[in-house]
CSV table of C-alpha atoms and ligand atoms in Angstrom, one decimal:
chain,number,residue,atom,x,y,z
A,20,UNK,CA,9.2,17.3,-28.6
A,21,UNK,CA,10.6,14.0,-27.3
A,22,UNK,CA,10.1,13.6,-23.1
A,23,UNK,CA,11.3,10.6,-21.7
A,24,UNK,CA,9.2,10.6,-17.9
A,25,UNK,CA,10.3,8.8,-15.1
A,26,UNK,CA,7.6,6.8,-12.9
A,27,UNK,CA,5.1,7.3,-15.1
A,28,UNK,CA,2.8,5.2,-14.0
A,29,UNK,CA,2.6,6.9,-10.6
A,30,UNK,CA,0.2,9.5,-9.0
A,31,UNK,CA,2.2,12.8,-10.2
A,32,UNK,CA,3.6,11.2,-13.2
A,33,UNK,CA,0.3,9.9,-15.1
A,34,UNK,CA,-1.0,13.1,-14.2
A,35,UNK,CA,2.0,14.7,-16.1
A,36,UNK,CA,2.1,12.1,-19.0
A,37,UNK,CA,-1.8,12.8,-19.6
A,38,UNK,CA,-0.7,16.2,-19.3
A,39,UNK,CA,2.0,15.8,-22.3
A,40,UNK,CA,0.7,13.3,-24.0
A,41,UNK,CA,-3.2,14.9,-24.5
A,42,UNK,CA,-2.8,18.7,-23.6
A,43,UNK,CA,1.3,19.5,-24.6
A,44,UNK,CA,1.3,17.3,-27.7
A,45,UNK,CA,4.6,15.8,-26.6
A,46,UNK,CA,6.2,12.5,-27.9
A,47,UNK,CA,6.1,10.9,-24.8
A,48,UNK,CA,8.4,7.9,-23.3
A,49,UNK,CA,7.1,6.7,-20.0
A,50,UNK,CA,9.4,4.6,-18.2
A,51,UNK,CA,8.2,2.6,-14.6
A,52,UNK,CA,9.3,-0.5,-12.6
A,53,UNK,CA,5.1,-1.1,-12.2
A,54,UNK,CA,5.9,-1.3,-8.0
A,55,UNK,CA,3.1,-1.5,-5.7
A,56,UNK,CA,2.1,2.5,-6.3
A,57,UNK,CA,2.2,2.0,-10.6
A,58,UNK,CA,-0.1,1.8,-12.6
A,59,UNK,CA,-1.2,1.5,-15.9
A,60,UNK,CA,-5.0,1.9,-15.7
A,61,UNK,CA,-4.5,5.4,-14.7
A,62,UNK,CA,-3.1,5.7,-17.9
A,63,UNK,CA,-6.1,4.1,-20.1
A,64,UNK,CA,-7.0,7.7,-21.3
A,65,UNK,CA,-3.6,7.9,-23.4
A,66,UNK,CA,-2.6,4.3,-24.1
A,67,UNK,CA,-3.6,3.8,-27.4
A,68,UNK,CA,-2.1,7.7,-28.4
A,69,UNK,CA,0.5,7.9,-31.4
A,70,UNK,CA,2.9,9.9,-29.5
A,71,UNK,CA,2.6,7.8,-26.6
A,72,UNK,CA,4.8,4.8,-25.2
A,73,UNK,CA,6.2,2.9,-22.6
A,74,UNK,CA,8.9,1.3,-20.9
A,75,UNK,CA,8.8,-1.2,-18.1
A,76,UNK,CA,12.4,-1.1,-16.8
A,77,UNK,CA,13.8,-0.5,-13.0
A,78,UNK,CA,15.8,3.3,-12.9
A,79,UNK,CA,18.3,1.2,-11.4
A,80,UNK,CA,19.1,-0.5,-14.4
A,81,UNK,CA,22.1,1.6,-15.9
A,82,UNK,CA,22.0,-0.1,-19.1
A,83,UNK,CA,18.6,-0.1,-19.6
A,84,UNK,CA,18.4,3.7,-19.0
A,85,UNK,CA,21.6,4.2,-21.3
A,86,UNK,CA,19.5,1.9,-24.5
A,87,UNK,CA,16.3,3.9,-23.2
A,88,UNK,CA,18.4,7.2,-23.7
A,89,UNK,CA,20.1,6.0,-27.4
A,90,UNK,CA,17.1,4.5,-28.5
A,91,UNK,CA,14.0,7.6,-27.4
A,92,UNK,CA,17.0,10.9,-28.2
A,93,UNK,CA,15.1,12.8,-25.5
A,94,UNK,CA,15.0,16.5,-25.0
A,95,UNK,CA,13.6,17.3,-21.5
A,96,UNK,CA,13.7,14.2,-18.8
A,97,UNK,CA,11.3,14.3,-16.2
A,98,UNK,CA,12.8,12.5,-13.6
A,99,UNK,CA,9.4,11.1,-10.7
A,100,UNK,CA,10.0,7.3,-10.6
A,101,UNK,CA,10.6,7.1,-6.7
A,102,UNK,CA,9.5,5.7,-3.6
A,103,UNK,CA,6.7,8.4,-2.2
A,104,UNK,CA,5.5,7.1,1.0
A,105,UNK,CA,6.9,8.0,4.6
A,106,UNK,CA,5.2,5.7,6.2
A,107,UNK,CA,6.9,2.8,4.3
A,108,UNK,CA,10.1,4.0,4.5
A,109,UNK,CA,9.9,3.9,8.5
A,110,UNK,CA,8.6,0.5,8.2
A,111,UNK,CA,11.7,0.1,5.9
A,112,UNK,CA,14.1,2.3,3.7
A,113,UNK,CA,15.6,0.0,1.5
A,114,UNK,CA,13.8,0.3,-1.6
A,115,UNK,CA,14.0,4.3,-0.5
A,116,UNK,CA,17.6,4.1,-0.7
A,117,UNK,CA,18.1,1.8,-3.6
A,118,UNK,CA,15.0,3.6,-6.1
A,119,UNK,CA,15.4,7.2,-5.1
A,120,UNK,CA,19.6,7.6,-4.3
A,121,UNK,CA,20.8,5.1,-6.5
A,122,UNK,CA,18.4,4.8,-9.0
A,123,UNK,CA,18.4,8.8,-9.3
A,124,UNK,CA,22.7,8.2,-10.4
A,125,UNK,CA,22.1,5.5,-12.5
A,126,UNK,CA,19.5,8.0,-14.5
A,127,UNK,CA,21.7,10.8,-14.2
A,128,UNK,CA,24.3,9.6,-14.6
A,129,UNK,CA,23.0,7.5,-18.1
A,130,UNK,CA,21.6,11.3,-19.0
A,131,UNK,CA,25.4,12.9,-19.2
A,132,UNK,CA,26.5,9.4,-21.3
A,133,UNK,CA,23.8,10.4,-23.8
A,134,UNK,CA,24.1,14.4,-23.3
A,135,UNK,CA,27.7,14.2,-23.9
A,136,UNK,CA,27.9,12.7,-27.2
A,137,UNK,CA,25.0,15.3,-28.3
A,138,UNK,CA,26.2,18.7,-30.9
A,139,UNK,CA,26.6,21.7,-29.3
A,140,UNK,CA,22.6,23.1,-29.9
A,141,UNK,CA,21.1,20.3,-28.5
A,142,UNK,CA,23.5,20.0,-25.7
A,143,UNK,CA,22.0,23.5,-24.7
A,144,UNK,CA,18.6,23.0,-25.0
A,145,UNK,CA,18.6,19.5,-23.2
A,146,UNK,CA,17.4,19.8,-19.8
A,147,UNK,CA,17.3,17.1,-16.6
A,148,UNK,CA,14.2,17.7,-14.2
A,149,UNK,CA,14.3,16.1,-11.1
A,150,UNK,CA,10.6,16.3,-9.6
A,151,UNK,CA,11.2,16.4,-5.9
A,152,UNK,CA,9.3,17.3,-2.3
A,153,UNK,CA,9.2,20.4,0.1
A,154,UNK,CA,10.0,17.5,2.7
A,155,UNK,CA,13.9,17.7,2.1
A,156,UNK,CA,13.3,21.2,4.5
A,157,UNK,CA,11.8,19.5,7.8
A,158,UNK,CA,8.9,20.6,9.8
A,159,UNK,CA,8.4,24.5,10.1
A,160,UNK,CA,7.4,26.2,13.4
A,161,UNK,CA,4.0,28.5,13.4
A,162,UNK,CA,5.5,30.9,11.1
A,163,UNK,CA,7.2,31.1,7.7
A,164,UNK,CA,7.5,29.6,4.2
A,165,UNK,CA,9.9,27.6,2.7
A,166,UNK,CA,11.8,29.5,0.1
A,167,UNK,CA,14.4,28.2,-2.5
A,168,UNK,CA,17.3,28.8,-0.3
A,169,UNK,CA,16.0,27.1,2.4
A,170,UNK,CA,18.5,25.1,4.2
A,171,UNK,CA,17.9,21.2,4.2
A,172,UNK,CA,16.4,19.7,7.0
A,173,UNK,CA,14.6,16.4,6.3
A,174,UNK,CA,13.2,14.5,9.2
A,175,UNK,CA,12.0,10.5,7.7
A,176,UNK,CA,13.9,8.0,5.7
A,177,UNK,CA,11.8,9.1,2.4
A,178,UNK,CA,12.3,12.9,2.7
A,179,UNK,CA,16.1,12.5,3.4
A,180,UNK,CA,16.1,9.9,0.4
A,181,UNK,CA,15.1,12.8,-1.4
A,182,UNK,CA,17.6,14.9,-0.2
A,183,UNK,CA,20.5,13.1,-0.9
A,184,UNK,CA,19.1,13.0,-4.7
A,185,UNK,CA,18.6,16.5,-4.7
A,186,UNK,CA,22.2,17.3,-4.1
A,187,UNK,CA,22.9,14.2,-6.3
A,188,UNK,CA,21.3,16.2,-9.3
A,189,UNK,CA,22.7,19.7,-8.3
A,190,UNK,CA,25.9,18.1,-7.9
A,191,UNK,CA,25.7,16.8,-11.7
A,192,UNK,CA,25.1,20.3,-12.7
A,193,UNK,CA,27.6,22.0,-10.8
A,194,UNK,CA,30.3,19.4,-11.8
A,195,UNK,CA,30.1,18.3,-15.0
A,196,UNK,CA,27.7,21.2,-16.3
A,197,UNK,CA,24.4,18.4,-17.0
A,198,UNK,CA,21.2,21.3,-17.3
A,199,UNK,CA,19.5,20.0,-14.4
A,200,UNK,CA,16.8,21.6,-12.8
A,201,UNK,CA,15.0,21.0,-9.2
A,202,UNK,CA,11.6,21.2,-8.6
A,203,UNK,CA,10.0,21.4,-4.8
A,204,UNK,CA,6.6,20.5,-4.1
A,205,UNK,CA,3.8,20.4,-2.0
A,206,UNK,CA,1.5,17.2,-1.3
A,207,UNK,CA,-1.0,16.4,-4.2
A,208,UNK,CA,-4.1,15.6,-3.9
A,209,UNK,CA,-6.8,14.6,-6.9
A,210,UNK,CA,-7.8,12.2,-8.9
A,211,UNK,CA,-5.4,8.3,-9.3
A,212,UNK,CA,-3.9,8.9,-6.1
A,213,UNK,CA,-3.1,5.8,-4.5
A,214,UNK,CA,-5.0,4.9,-1.2
A,215,UNK,CA,-1.9,4.8,1.0
A,216,UNK,CA,-1.9,9.1,1.6
A,217,UNK,CA,-3.9,10.6,4.0
A,218,UNK,CA,-7.3,12.4,1.3
A,219,UNK,CA,-7.6,8.7,-0.4
A,220,UNK,CA,-7.5,6.6,2.5
A,221,UNK,CA,-9.7,8.4,4.2
A,222,UNK,CA,-12.3,8.8,1.4
A,223,UNK,CA,-12.0,5.1,0.9
A,224,UNK,CA,-12.0,4.8,4.4
A,225,UNK,CA,-15.4,6.4,5.1
A,226,UNK,CA,-17.6,5.7,2.0
A,227,UNK,CA,-16.8,1.5,3.9
A,228,UNK,CA,-17.6,2.8,7.0
A,229,UNK,CA,-14.0,2.3,8.8
A,230,UNK,CA,-12.5,4.3,11.0
A,231,UNK,CA,-10.4,7.3,9.6
A,232,UNK,CA,-7.0,7.1,11.8
A,233,UNK,CA,-5.8,10.6,12.3
A,234,UNK,CA,-2.0,10.8,13.5
A,235,UNK,CA,-2.0,12.2,17.3
A,236,UNK,CA,-4.2,15.1,17.4
A,237,UNK,CA,-4.2,16.0,13.5
A,238,UNK,CA,-2.3,19.5,14.4
A,239,UNK,CA,0.1,18.8,11.7
A,240,UNK,CA,-0.5,21.3,8.8
A,241,UNK,CA,0.3,20.3,5.2
A,242,UNK,CA,0.3,22.5,1.7
A,243,UNK,CA,-2.2,21.2,-0.2
A,244,UNK,CA,-1.9,21.2,-4.2
A,245,UNK,CA,-4.1,19.9,-7.2
A,246,UNK,CA,-2.1,17.2,-8.7
A,247,UNK,CA,-2.7,18.7,-12.3
A,248,UNK,CA,-1.5,22.0,-11.4
A,249,UNK,CA,1.7,20.3,-10.0
A,250,UNK,CA,1.6,19.1,-13.8
A,251,UNK,CA,1.5,21.9,-15.6
A,252,UNK,CA,4.3,23.3,-13.4
A,253,UNK,CA,6.7,20.4,-13.8
A,254,UNK,CA,5.9,21.1,-17.6
A,255,UNK,CA,6.6,24.9,-17.4
A,256,UNK,CA,10.2,23.9,-15.3
A,257,UNK,CA,11.4,21.3,-17.3
A,258,UNK,CA,11.3,23.4,-20.8
A,259,UNK,CA,11.7,27.1,-19.2
A,260,UNK,CA,13.7,26.8,-16.1
A,261,UNK,CA,16.8,27.6,-16.0
A,262,UNK,CA,19.8,25.2,-15.5
A,263,UNK,CA,20.9,25.1,-12.0
A,264,UNK,CA,17.5,26.3,-10.6
A,265,UNK,CA,15.6,25.3,-8.1
A,266,UNK,CA,11.9,26.4,-8.2
A,267,UNK,CA,9.5,25.6,-5.2
A,268,UNK,CA,6.1,24.6,-6.5
A,269,UNK,CA,2.6,25.0,-3.9
A,270,UNK,CA,-0.7,26.8,-4.2
A,271,UNK,CA,-0.5,28.5,-0.8
A,272,UNK,CA,-3.6,26.0,0.5
A,273,UNK,CA,-2.4,24.8,4.3
A,274,UNK,CA,-4.8,22.8,6.0
A,275,UNK,CA,-4.5,21.5,9.7
A,276,UNK,CA,-4.9,17.3,8.6
A,277,UNK,CA,-8.4,17.1,10.9
A,278,UNK,CA,-9.6,20.0,9.3
A,279,UNK,CA,-8.8,18.2,5.4
A,280,UNK,CA,-10.4,15.0,7.2
A,281,UNK,CA,-14.0,17.0,8.6
A,282,UNK,CA,-13.8,19.0,4.9
A,283,UNK,CA,-14.6,15.1,3.4
A,284,UNK,CA,-16.4,13.8,6.1
A,285,UNK,CA,-19.0,16.5,5.3
A,286,UNK,CA,-18.5,16.6,1.5
A,287,UNK,CA,-19.3,12.9,2.2
A,288,UNK,CA,-22.4,13.9,3.9
A,289,UNK,CA,-24.3,15.7,1.1
A,290,UNK,CA,-23.1,13.5,-1.9
A,291,UNK,CA,-23.4,10.6,-0.4
A,292,UNK,CA,-25.8,10.4,3.0
A,293,UNK,CA,-25.7,8.0,5.8
A,294,UNK,CA,-27.6,7.8,8.8
A,295,UNK,CA,-25.0,9.1,11.1
A,296,UNK,CA,-22.6,12.0,9.9
A,297,UNK,CA,-19.2,10.4,8.6
A,298,UNK,CA,-17.1,12.7,11.2
A,299,UNK,CA,-17.9,9.8,14.0
A,300,UNK,CA,-15.3,7.7,11.9
A,301,UNK,CA,-12.4,9.7,12.7
A,302,UNK,CA,-10.5,8.1,16.0
A,303,UNK,CA,-7.3,9.7,16.5
A,304,UNK,CA,-4.3,6.7,16.5
A,305,UNK,CA,-0.5,6.8,17.8
A,306,UNK,CA,1.5,9.8,16.1
A,307,UNK,CA,4.0,9.2,13.1
A,308,UNK,CA,7.5,9.2,14.3
A,309,UNK,CA,9.3,12.0,13.1
A,310,UNK,CA,6.1,13.7,12.5
A,311,UNK,CA,7.1,16.8,10.9
A,312,UNK,CA,4.7,20.0,12.2
A,313,UNK,CA,4.5,22.3,9.3
A,314,UNK,CA,5.0,22.4,5.8
A,315,UNK,CA,4.1,25.5,3.8
A,316,UNK,CA,5.6,26.9,0.3
A,317,UNK,CA,6.4,30.2,-1.4
A,318,UNK,CA,6.1,29.6,-4.9
A,319,UNK,CA,6.9,33.0,-5.4
A,320,UNK,CA,10.1,32.3,-7.7
A,321,UNK,CA,8.0,29.5,-9.9
A,322,UNK,CA,5.3,32.5,-10.1
A,323,UNK,CA,6.7,35.6,-11.0
A,324,UNK,CA,9.7,34.2,-13.1
A,325,UNK,CA,8.2,32.1,-15.2
A,326,UNK,CA,4.7,33.1,-14.6
A,327,UNK,CA,2.5,29.3,-13.6
A,328,UNK,CA,-0.2,30.0,-10.7
A,329,UNK,CA,-2.5,27.6,-9.0
A,330,UNK,CA,-5.4,27.2,-10.9
A,331,UNK,CA,-7.4,25.1,-8.2
A,332,UNK,CA,-8.6,26.1,-4.8
A,333,UNK,CA,-8.6,23.9,-2.1
A,334,UNK,CA,-12.3,23.8,-2.3
A,335,UNK,CA,-13.0,23.0,-4.9
A,336,UNK,CA,-10.1,20.6,-5.7
A,337,UNK,CA,-11.5,17.9,-2.9
A,338,UNK,CA,-14.8,18.3,-3.5
A,339,UNK,CA,-13.6,17.5,-7.8
A,340,UNK,CA,-11.6,14.4,-5.8
A,341,UNK,CA,-14.5,13.2,-3.5
A,342,UNK,CA,-16.4,12.9,-6.1
A,343,UNK,CA,-13.6,11.0,-8.4
A,344,UNK,CA,-13.2,8.7,-6.0
A,345,UNK,CA,-17.4,7.6,-5.8
A,346,UNK,CA,-17.8,7.7,-9.8
A,347,UNK,CA,-14.4,5.3,-10.1
A,348,UNK,CA,-14.6,2.4,-7.8
A,349,UNK,CA,-13.3,1.0,-11.4
A,350,UNK,CA,-9.4,2.2,-10.4
A,351,UNK,CA,-9.7,1.7,-6.9
A,352,UNK,CA,-11.3,-1.0,-5.8
A,353,UNK,CA,-8.8,-4.1,-6.8
A,354,UNK,CA,-6.2,-2.0,-5.4
A,355,UNK,CA,-7.9,-2.1,-2.1
A,356,UNK,CA,-8.9,-6.0,-2.2
A,357,UNK,CA,-5.4,-7.1,-4.0
A,358,UNK,CA,-2.7,-4.4,-2.9
A,359,UNK,CA,-3.8,-2.6,0.1
A,360,UNK,CA,-5.9,-2.5,2.5
A,361,UNK,CA,-5.5,0.1,4.4
A,362,UNK,CA,-4.1,-1.4,7.5
A,363,UNK,CA,-1.8,1.1,9.2
A,364,UNK,CA,1.9,1.7,8.6
A,365,UNK,CA,5.0,3.0,9.9
A,366,UNK,CA,4.7,2.2,13.1
A,367,UNK,CA,7.5,-0.6,14.8
A,368,UNK,CA,8.1,-1.8,17.8
A,369,UNK,CA,8.7,1.0,21.0
A,370,UNK,CA,6.8,3.6,19.3
B,27,NAD,P1,3.5,6.9,-6.4
B,27,NAD,O1,4.1,6.7,-6.0
B,27,NAD,O2,2.7,7.2,-7.1
B,27,NAD,O3,4.7,7.2,-8.3
B,27,NAD,C1,6.3,6.4,-8.7
B,27,NAD,C2,5.9,5.8,-9.2
B,27,NAD,O4,7.5,5.2,-9.5
B,27,NAD,C3,5.4,4.2,-9.5
B,27,NAD,O5,4.7,3.9,-10.9
B,27,NAD,C4,5.8,3.2,-9.5
B,27,NAD,O6,6.0,1.8,-10.0
B,27,NAD,C5,7.6,3.4,-9.9
B,27,NAD,N1,8.8,3.4,-9.2
B,27,NAD,C6,9.0,2.8,-8.7
B,27,NAD,N2,10.6,2.9,-8.1
B,27,NAD,C7,11.0,2.8,-9.5
B,27,NAD,C8,12.0,2.2,-10.1
B,27,NAD,N3,12.8,1.7,-9.3
B,27,NAD,N4,12.5,2.4,-11.5
B,27,NAD,C9,11.2,3.0,-12.5
B,27,NAD,N5,9.6,3.0,-11.8
B,27,NAD,C10,9.9,3.3,-10.6
B,27,NAD,O7,4.7,8.6,-6.6
B,27,NAD,P2,4.0,9.9,-6.8
B,27,NAD,O8,2.9,10.4,-5.9
B,27,NAD,O9,3.2,10.3,-8.2
B,27,NAD,O10,5.5,11.0,-6.3
B,27,NAD,C11,6.1,11.0,-7.8
B,27,NAD,C12,7.7,11.7,-7.3
B,27,NAD,O11,7.0,13.3,-6.8
B,27,NAD,C13,8.2,11.5,-6.6
B,27,NAD,O12,9.5,11.4,-7.0
B,27,NAD,C14,8.6,12.0,-5.5
B,27,NAD,O13,9.1,12.1,-4.4
B,27,NAD,C15,7.7,13.8,-5.8
B,27,NAD,N6,6.7,13.9,-5.0
B,27,NAD,C16,5.5,13.8,-4.4
B,27,NAD,C17,4.7,14.6,-4.3
B,27,NAD,C18,3.2,14.0,-3.3
B,27,NAD,O14,2.5,14.5,-2.8
B,27,NAD,N7,2.7,13.0,-3.7
B,27,NAD,C19,5.1,16.3,-3.6
B,27,NAD,C20,5.8,16.7,-4.1
B,27,NAD,C21,6.8,15.7,-4.6
B,28,TYD,P1,0.3,11.6,3.9
B,28,TYD,O1,-0.3,11.7,3.1
B,28,TYD,O2,1.2,10.3,4.1
B,28,TYD,O3,1.4,12.5,3.6
B,28,TYD,P2,3.3,13.5,4.0
B,28,TYD,O4,3.6,12.6,4.9
B,28,TYD,O5,3.7,12.9,2.5
B,28,TYD,O6,3.0,14.9,4.2
B,28,TYD,O7,-0.1,12.2,4.9
B,28,TYD,C1,-0.4,13.7,5.6
B,28,TYD,C2,-0.8,13.9,6.7
B,28,TYD,O8,-1.1,13.4,6.8
B,28,TYD,C3,0.9,14.1,7.2
B,28,TYD,O9,1.0,14.8,8.2
B,28,TYD,C4,0.4,11.8,8.7
B,28,TYD,C5,-1.3,12.4,8.5
B,28,TYD,N1,-1.6,11.3,8.2
B,28,TYD,C6,-2.8,10.4,9.3
B,28,TYD,O10,-2.8,11.6,10.3
B,28,TYD,N2,-3.4,9.4,9.1
B,28,TYD,C7,-2.8,8.5,7.8
B,28,TYD,O11,-3.7,7.3,7.9
B,28,TYD,C8,-2.2,9.0,6.8
B,28,TYD,C9,-1.8,8.3,6.0
B,28,TYD,C10,-1.9,10.4,7.7
């Protein structure tokens, strides 16, 4: 089985590529531009595998995408390439509009051109999985869960750009018949997570004795999913999901941000003890503009229709994650030193 993955040098993409190459045994072409978030070190365990190859390219480059389709002849496309960080989208949305919207259009159109030329059997077996986020649904109140039928109501430039790309993907199915499936997942965490996102940033700041900046009062809720559970879900959806359908992915692990940060501090107190508790570093800072209050996913459709279930719960997953960062400084040190050292992102004048 030939699987084209975009964004395979990123956090979720690299977990997916490791799963596809190592466990599934698929032939994988990883297409990635290698932005600040792309890191081939996350793929060192598979880089020499016979069933893995890498193409450095921008998904906005239509000619390069057409050439990749023509030469690799994928049976499945799994599209993860994106600008993914909400705070960066607040500081400047241009790259988000370009990659997430224009890039998805470019890839969909290249896929359509290739798919149009396939024989009937290959045509009906072909799948294009568009990987998206639960943030397209906007913010929940105290009750309720996001379902596949929940109306889109995005708050940030990031989630608005992902919402636009989801609509394009579904439109390419309804209008042109391209066998598109869309997945909307909750917040991921785990190994190889770029240290701009909440969990790795807090772990590394705490290890270095730096403040742990909690936005607002820390009461915002996110629904956490271990990245390897997501990788399995993505392959399940891409190989067995029904064209034109959306599938929500989540692990039923809602936590307030402050609980997450306190848990990280408690784990570090036991595995990396200092003179004082790490929780002394927790600092409340100005809230994120447009900060969604609560995300929570109902994954019943994926669980009942396709039989996927999360294997990791938050307590076991967060402990594994903290230990991974302690053991893998070779991976994160160059990023902290040369790419992003942890300064506040996503504020602007007047807020
Ligand atoms: P990431 O930022 O870690 O990785 C993104 C990857 O895409 C990087 O390797 C980057 O180099 C590549 N890329 C960016 N622009 C590109 C372009 N124009 N052409 C080719 N490659 C490009 O992101 P992630 O957290 O792994 O997220 C992957 C996907 O999953 C995204 O589509 C994101 O919206 C979605 N998602 C993420 C989460 C989460 O919690 N991180 C949750 C749900 C859905
Ligand atoms: P983040 O990891 O950026 O993911 P997302 O915004 O896509 O959910 O943030 C997760 C939550 O943590 C979100 O409510 C914002 C909050 N947060 C902080 O409180 N401090 C931080 O330094 C960061 C990066 C995030």
